[in-house]
PDB file of C-alpha atoms in Angstrom:
ATOM      1  CA  ASP A  28      93.621  61.312 117.698  1.00 98.00           C
ATOM      2  CA  PHE A  29      91.216  62.449 120.378  1.00 98.00           C
ATOM      3  CA  ASP A  30      88.623  59.747 121.098  1.00 98.00           C
ATOM      4  CA  GLY A  31      90.055  56.761 122.931  1.00 97.00           C
ATOM      5  CA  THR A  32      93.559  58.227 122.743  1.00 98.00           C
ATOM      6  CA  LEU A  33      93.423  61.413 124.795  1.00 98.00           C
ATOM      7  CA  THR A  34      90.070  60.298 126.225  1.00 98.00           C
ATOM      8  CA  ILE A  35      88.836  57.017 127.647  1.00 98.00           C
ATOM      9  CA  GLN A  36      85.979  56.684 125.134  1.00 96.00           C
ATOM     10  CA  ASP A  37      84.220  58.260 122.177  1.00 97.00           C
ATOM     11  CA  SER A  38      83.439  61.869 123.021  1.00 98.00           C
ATOM     12  CA  TYR A  39      80.639  62.433 120.520  1.00 98.00           C
ATOM     13  CA  THR A  40      78.527  59.499 121.687  1.00 96.00           C
ATOM     14  CA  ARG A  41      79.089  60.532 125.278  1.00 97.00           C
ATOM     15  CA  PHE A  42      78.199  64.166 124.488  1.00 98.00           C
ATOM     16  CA  LEU A  43      74.981  63.151 122.735  1.00 98.00           C
ATOM     17  CA  ARG A  44      73.979  60.909 125.660  1.00 98.00           C
ATOM     18  CA  TRP A  45      74.877  63.617 128.224  1.00 98.00           C
ATOM     19  CA  ARG A  46      73.000  66.339 126.337  1.00 98.00           C
ATOM     20  CA  ALA A  47      69.861  64.283 125.655  1.00 98.00           C
ATOM     21  CA  GLY A  48      69.512  62.625 129.056  1.00 97.00           C
ATOM     22  CA  PRO A  49      68.638  58.953 129.522  1.00 97.00           C
ATOM     23  CA  THR A  50      65.036  58.999 128.289  1.00 98.00           C
ATOM     24  CA  ALA A  51      65.562  61.135 125.191  1.00 97.00           C
ATOM     25  CA  TYR A  52      68.775  59.275 124.385  1.00 98.00           C
ATOM     26  CA  GLY A  53      66.926  55.939 124.489  1.00 97.00           C
ATOM     27  CA  ALA A  54      64.160  57.351 122.291  1.00 98.00           C
ATOM     28  CA  GLY A  55      66.769  58.653 119.852  1.00 97.00           C
ATOM     29  CA  LEU A  56      68.416  55.247 119.658  1.00 97.00           C
ATOM     30  CA  ILE A  57      65.062  53.729 118.776  1.00 97.00           C
ATOM     31  CA  ARG A  58      64.733  56.248 115.925  1.00 97.00           C
ATOM     32  CA  LEU A  59      68.210  55.162 114.775  1.00 97.00           C
ATOM     33  CA  VAL A  60      67.347  51.437 114.513  1.00 97.00           C
ATOM     34  CA  PRO A  61      67.010  51.503 110.686  1.00 96.00           C
ATOM     35  CA  ASP A  62      70.400  53.255 110.443  1.00 96.00           C
ATOM     36  CA  LEU A  63      71.961  50.768 112.868  1.00 95.00           C
ATOM     37  CA  ILE A  64      70.629  47.888 110.781  1.00 95.00           C
ATOM     38  CA  GLY A  65      72.003  49.576 107.662  1.00 95.00           C
ATOM     39  CA  TYR A  66      75.373  49.926 109.391  1.00 94.00           C
ATOM     40  CA  ALA A  67      75.382  46.196 110.203  1.00 94.00           C
ATOM     41  CA  ILE A  68      74.813  45.425 106.517  1.00 95.00           C
ATOM     42  CA  ALA A  69      77.126  48.067 105.011  1.00 93.00           C
ATOM     43  CA  PRO A  70      79.334  49.675 107.677  1.00 92.00           C
ATOM     44  CA  ASP A  71      79.743  53.394 107.060  1.00 92.00           C
ATOM     45  CA  ARG A  72      80.629  55.332 110.199  1.00 91.00           C
ATOM     46  CA  GLY A  73      80.120  58.668 108.498  1.00 92.00           C
ATOM     47  CA  ARG A  74      76.579  57.822 107.442  1.00 93.00           C
ATOM     48  CA  LEU A  75      75.740  56.550 110.943  1.00 95.00           C
ATOM     49  CA  LYS A  76      77.257  59.657 112.563  1.00 96.00           C
ATOM     50  CA  ALA A  77      75.244  61.904 110.228  1.00 95.00           C
ATOM     51  CA  ALA A  78      72.063  60.019 111.124  1.00 96.00           C
ATOM     52  CA  ALA A  79      72.783  60.378 114.852  1.00 97.00           C
ATOM     53  CA  THR A  80      73.521  64.076 114.353  1.00 97.00           C
ATOM     54  CA  LYS A  81      70.162  64.556 112.625  1.00 97.00           C
ATOM     55  CA  VAL A  82      68.297  62.685 115.350  1.00 97.00           C
ATOM     56  CA  PHE A  83      69.967  64.308 118.353  1.00 98.00           C
ATOM     57  CA  LEU A  84      71.030  67.749 117.110  1.00 98.00           C
ATOM     58  CA  GLY A  85      69.143  68.474 113.883  1.00 96.00           C
ATOM     59  CA  GLY A  86      67.434  71.871 113.962  1.00 97.00           C
ATOM     60  CA  THR A  87      69.389  73.076 117.002  1.00 97.00           C
ATOM     61  CA  GLU A  88      71.242  76.380 116.840  1.00 97.00           C
ATOM     62  CA  VAL A  89      75.017  76.106 116.635  1.00 97.00           C
ATOM     63  CA  GLU A  90      75.424  78.545 119.541  1.00 97.00           C
ATOM     64  CA  ALA A  91      73.346  76.286 121.798  1.00 98.00           C
ATOM     65  CA  ILE A  92      75.425  73.217 120.899  1.00 98.00           C
ATOM     66  CA  SER A  93      78.635  75.189 121.379  1.00 98.00           C
ATOM     67  CA  ALA A  94      77.508  76.263 124.866  1.00 98.00           C
ATOM     68  CA  ASP A  95      76.480  72.692 125.698  1.00 98.00           C
ATOM     69  CA  ALA A  96      79.869  71.429 124.470  1.00 98.00           C
ATOM     70  CA  GLU A  97      81.575  73.862 126.875  1.00 98.00           C
ATOM     71  CA  ARG A  98      79.468  72.595 129.784  1.00 98.00           C
ATOM     72  CA  PHE A  99      80.089  68.990 128.767  1.00 98.00           C
ATOM     73  CA  ALA A 100      83.868  69.497 128.642  1.00 98.00           C
ATOM     74  CA  ASP A 101      83.813  71.066 132.102  1.00 98.00           C
ATOM     75  CA  ALA A 102      81.648  68.263 133.515  1.00 97.00           C
ATOM     76  CA  ALA A 103      83.486  65.368 131.846  1.00 98.00           C
ATOM     77  CA  TRP A 104      87.150  66.441 131.944  1.00 98.00           C
ATOM     78  CA  ASP A 105      88.272  64.928 135.252  1.00 97.00           C
ATOM     79  CA  ARG A 106      86.704  61.522 134.521  1.00 97.00           C
ATOM     80  CA  PHE A 107      87.377  61.503 130.777  1.00 97.00           C
ATOM     81  CA  MET A 108      90.959  62.446 129.967  1.00 98.00           C
ATOM     82  CA  ARG A 109      93.802  59.907 130.145  1.00 98.00           C
ATOM     83  CA  PRO A 110      96.531  61.112 132.550  1.00 98.00           C
ATOM     84  CA  ASP A 111      99.387  59.479 130.599  1.00 98.00           C
ATOM     85  CA  ALA A 112      98.120  60.996 127.325  1.00 98.00           C
ATOM     86  CA  LEU A 113      97.903  64.435 128.946  1.00 98.00           C
ATOM     87  CA  ALA A 114     101.464  64.082 130.268  1.00 98.00           C
ATOM     88  CA  CYS A 115     102.707  63.214 126.758  1.00 98.00           C
ATOM     89  CA  TRP A 116     100.713  66.124 125.293  1.00 98.00           C
ATOM     90  CA  GLU A 117     102.319  68.522 127.770  1.00 98.00           C
ATOM     91  CA  ASP A 118     105.780  67.080 127.099  1.00 98.00           C
ATOM     92  CA  TRP A 119     105.409  67.765 123.364  1.00 98.00           C
ATOM     93  CA  GLY A 120     104.281  71.276 124.236  1.00 98.00           C
ATOM     94  CA  ARG A 121     107.407  71.880 126.326  1.00 98.00           C
ATOM     95  CA  LYS A 122     109.478  70.740 123.320  1.00 97.00           C
ATOM     96  CA  GLY A 123     107.830  73.430 121.216  1.00 97.00           C
ATOM     97  CA  ALA A 124     105.945  71.035 118.955  1.00 98.00           C
ATOM     98  CA  GLU A 125     102.849  72.157 117.089  1.00 98.00           C
ATOM     99  CA  ARG A 126     100.147  70.015 118.665  1.00 98.00           C
ATOM    100  CA  VAL A 127      97.204  69.113 116.447  1.00 98.00           C
ATOM    101  CA  ILE A 128      94.086  67.152 117.314  1.00 98.00           C
ATOM    102  CA  VAL A 129      92.819  65.182 114.311  1.00 98.00           C
ATOM    103  CA  THR A 130      89.479  63.585 115.079  1.00 98.00           C
ATOM    104  CA  ALA A 131      86.441  62.063 113.452  1.00 97.00           C
ATOM    105  CA  SER A 132      84.282  63.757 116.078  1.00 98.00           C
ATOM    106  CA  PRO A 133      82.722  67.089 115.177  1.00 98.00           C
ATOM    107  CA  SER A 134      85.043  70.032 115.732  1.00 98.00           C
ATOM    108  CA  LEU A 135      82.115  71.843 117.321  1.00 98.00           C
ATOM    109  CA  THR A 136      81.945  69.412 120.240  1.00 98.00           C
ATOM    110  CA  VAL A 137      85.706  68.826 120.610  1.00 98.00           C
ATOM    111  CA  ARG A 138      86.662  72.524 120.456  1.00 98.00           C
ATOM    112  CA  PRO A 139      86.286  73.162 124.228  1.00 98.00           C
ATOM    113  CA  PHE A 140      88.646  70.274 124.950  1.00 98.00           C
ATOM    114  CA  ALA A 141      91.123  71.486 122.303  1.00 98.00           C
ATOM    115  CA  GLU A 142      91.089  74.993 123.761  1.00 98.00           C
ATOM    116  CA  ARG A 143      91.626  73.698 127.289  1.00 98.00           C
ATOM    117  CA  LEU A 144      94.518  71.565 126.031  1.00 98.00           C
ATOM    118  CA  GLY A 145      96.064  74.530 124.225  1.00 98.00           C
ATOM    119  CA  ALA A 146      95.950  72.732 120.873  1.00 98.00           C
ATOM    120  CA  ASP A 147      97.517  74.659 118.021  1.00 98.00           C
ATOM    121  CA  ARG A 148      94.955  73.256 115.590  1.00 98.00           C
ATOM    122  CA  LEU A 149      91.839  71.136 115.572  1.00 98.00           C
ATOM    123  CA  LEU A 150      90.944  69.113 112.483  1.00 98.00           C
ATOM    124  CA  GLY A 151      87.621  67.323 112.797  1.00 98.00           C
ATOM    125  CA  THR A 152      84.395  66.574 111.034  1.00 98.00           C
ATOM    126  CA  GLU A 153      82.559  69.808 110.241  1.00 98.00           C
ATOM    127  CA  LEU A 154      78.798  69.983 110.698  1.00 97.00           C
ATOM    128  CA  ALA A 155      76.536  71.790 108.225  1.00 97.00           C
ATOM    129  CA  THR A 156      74.124  74.539 109.189  1.00 97.00           C
ATOM    130  CA  ASP A 157      71.159  76.112 107.467  1.00 97.00           C
ATOM    131  CA  ALA A 158      70.742  79.829 106.755  1.00 96.00           C
ATOM    132  CA  ALA A 159      69.405  80.403 110.289  1.00 97.00           C
ATOM    133  CA  GLY A 160      72.487  78.829 111.912  1.00 96.00           C
ATOM    134  CA  ARG A 161      70.814  75.555 112.892  1.00 97.00           C
ATOM    135  CA  LEU A 162      72.475  72.176 112.443  1.00 97.00           C
ATOM    136  CA  THR A 163      71.094  70.153 109.555  1.00 95.00           C
ATOM    137  CA  GLY A 164      72.688  66.824 110.468  1.00 92.00           C
ATOM    138  CA  ASP A 165      74.814  66.873 107.323  1.00 94.00           C
ATOM    139  CA  PHE A 166      78.571  67.394 107.115  1.00 96.00           C
ATOM    140  CA  THR A 167      80.438  70.078 105.184  1.00 97.00           C
ATOM    141  CA  THR A 168      83.552  67.879 105.116  1.00 96.00           C
ATOM    142  CA  ALA A 169      84.148  64.168 104.828  1.00 95.00           C
ATOM    143  CA  ASN A 170      84.086  62.231 108.093  1.00 96.00           C
ATOM    144  CA  CYS A 171      87.601  62.886 109.410  1.00 98.00           C
ATOM    145  CA  ARG A 172      88.804  59.325 109.921  1.00 97.00           C
ATOM    146  CA  ALA A 173      91.190  56.906 108.225  1.00 97.00           C
ATOM    147  CA  GLY A 174      92.634  58.362 105.004  1.00 97.00           C
ATOM    148  CA  GLU A 175      90.683  61.592 105.486  1.00 98.00           C
ATOM    149  CA  LYS A 176      92.915  62.406 108.472  1.00 98.00           C
ATOM    150  CA  VAL A 177      95.939  62.483 106.165  1.00 98.00           C
ATOM    151  CA  VAL A 178      94.027  64.460 103.524  1.00 98.00           C
ATOM    152  CA  ARG A 179      93.189  67.105 106.118  1.00 98.00           C
ATOM    153  CA  LEU A 180      96.774  67.237 107.426  1.00 98.00           C
ATOM    154  CA  LYS A 181      98.069  67.691 103.861  1.00 98.00           C
ATOM    155  CA  GLU A 182      95.569  70.511 103.261  1.00 98.00           C
ATOM    156  CA  VAL A 183      97.007  72.375 106.254  1.00 98.00           C
ATOM    157  CA  PHE A 184     100.694  71.434 106.167  1.00 98.00           C
ATOM    158  CA  GLY A 185     101.321  70.602 102.514  1.00 98.00           C
ATOM    159  CA  PRO A 186     101.566  67.418 100.444  1.00 97.00           C
ATOM    160  CA  ASP A 187     104.875  66.309 101.953  1.00 97.00           C
ATOM    161  CA  VAL A 188     103.750  66.545 105.581  1.00 98.00           C
ATOM    162  CA  ARG A 189     105.636  64.290 107.972  1.00 97.00           C
ATOM    163  CA  LEU A 190     104.690  64.077 111.641  1.00 98.00           C
ATOM    164  CA  ALA A 191     107.229  63.828 114.451  1.00 98.00           C
ATOM    165  CA  ALA A 192     104.700  61.683 116.300  1.00 98.00           C
ATOM    166  CA  ALA A 193     101.112  60.552 116.003  1.00 98.00           C
ATOM    167  CA  TYR A 194      98.976  58.685 118.485  1.00 98.00           C
ATOM    168  CA  GLY A 195      95.863  56.622 117.865  1.00 98.00           C
ATOM    169  CA  ASP A 196      93.860  53.645 118.995  1.00 98.00           C
ATOM    170  CA  THR A 197      91.693  52.400 116.105  1.00 96.00           C
ATOM    171  CA  SER A 198      91.898  51.406 112.456  1.00 95.00           C
ATOM    172  CA  GLY A 199      90.736  54.941 111.696  1.00 96.00           C
ATOM    173  CA  ASP A 200      94.169  56.195 112.775  1.00 98.00           C
ATOM    174  CA  THR A 201      96.513  53.883 110.857  1.00 97.00           C
ATOM    175  CA  GLU A 202      96.961  56.139 107.810  1.00 98.00           C
ATOM    176  CA  MET A 203      97.899  59.073 110.038  1.00 98.00           C
ATOM    177  CA  LEU A 204     100.290  56.903 112.048  1.00 98.00           C
ATOM    178  CA  ALA A 205     101.952  55.809 108.790  1.00 98.00           C
ATOM    179  CA  ILE A 206     103.207  59.362 108.135  1.00 98.00           C
ATOM    180  CA  ALA A 207     104.722  59.732 111.610  1.00 98.00           C
ATOM    181  CA  ASP A 208     108.241  59.062 112.838  1.00 98.00           C
ATOM    182  CA  HIS A 209     106.893  57.893 116.204  1.00 98.00           C
ATOM    183  CA  ARG A 210     103.771  55.759 115.868  1.00 98.00           C
ATOM    184  CA  GLY A 211     101.986  55.663 119.209  1.00 98.00           C
ATOM    185  CA  TRP A 212      99.514  52.842 118.731  1.00 98.00           C
ATOM    186  CA  ARG A 213      97.356  52.362 121.838  1.00 97.00           C
ATOM    187  CA  GLU A 214     100.210  53.823 123.846  1.00 97.00           C
ATOM    188  CA  PHE A 215      98.033  55.406 126.528  1.00 98.00           C
ATOM    189  CA  THR A 216      96.215  53.170 128.953  1.00 97.00           C
ATOM    190  CA  GLN A 217      95.726  55.140 132.161  1.00 98.00           C
ATOM    191  CA  ARG A 218      92.262  56.000 133.359  1.00 97.00           C
ATOM    192  CA  PRO A 219      91.436  59.004 135.507  1.00 96.00           C
TER     193      PRO A 219
END
């Protein structure tokens, strides 16, 4: 898991706030009020994430978001990544493990972090684009959380995939932790 496990908080929310700036972020939240009310009635994180993506990124070219994600990773890294999680990540790397980030956040915004970490793979929520390469706000995959994390791992590693270790911090990680020999539940607590 990435958000709250390798990082101190949700990266997508923080990216959207950073990219928009305080005034535009506040205005975007106001536009999201109907979706937030809908979430309170029938919680669906994927639907809420899609709505936020439409409000904050809809119509923006993928290349622009990719460049912003790079700048965000550079700006946030030192105050965002958990030192004890990074030490564990590096230890698994020294052991020769294939290190995979499995996250509900969009791959597009997590990719700069994954590259800096030297991740072997990144499995995340994939954002849809139109014919001109602009984000629509829709997803091309299911929201990569809960059981979808295991589905995505099985797609890559086969139906009998077993993990040497998995680390997570929310109910959206429990299915992935269940297929791991070492289940690191809220194991990392250090703050930068």
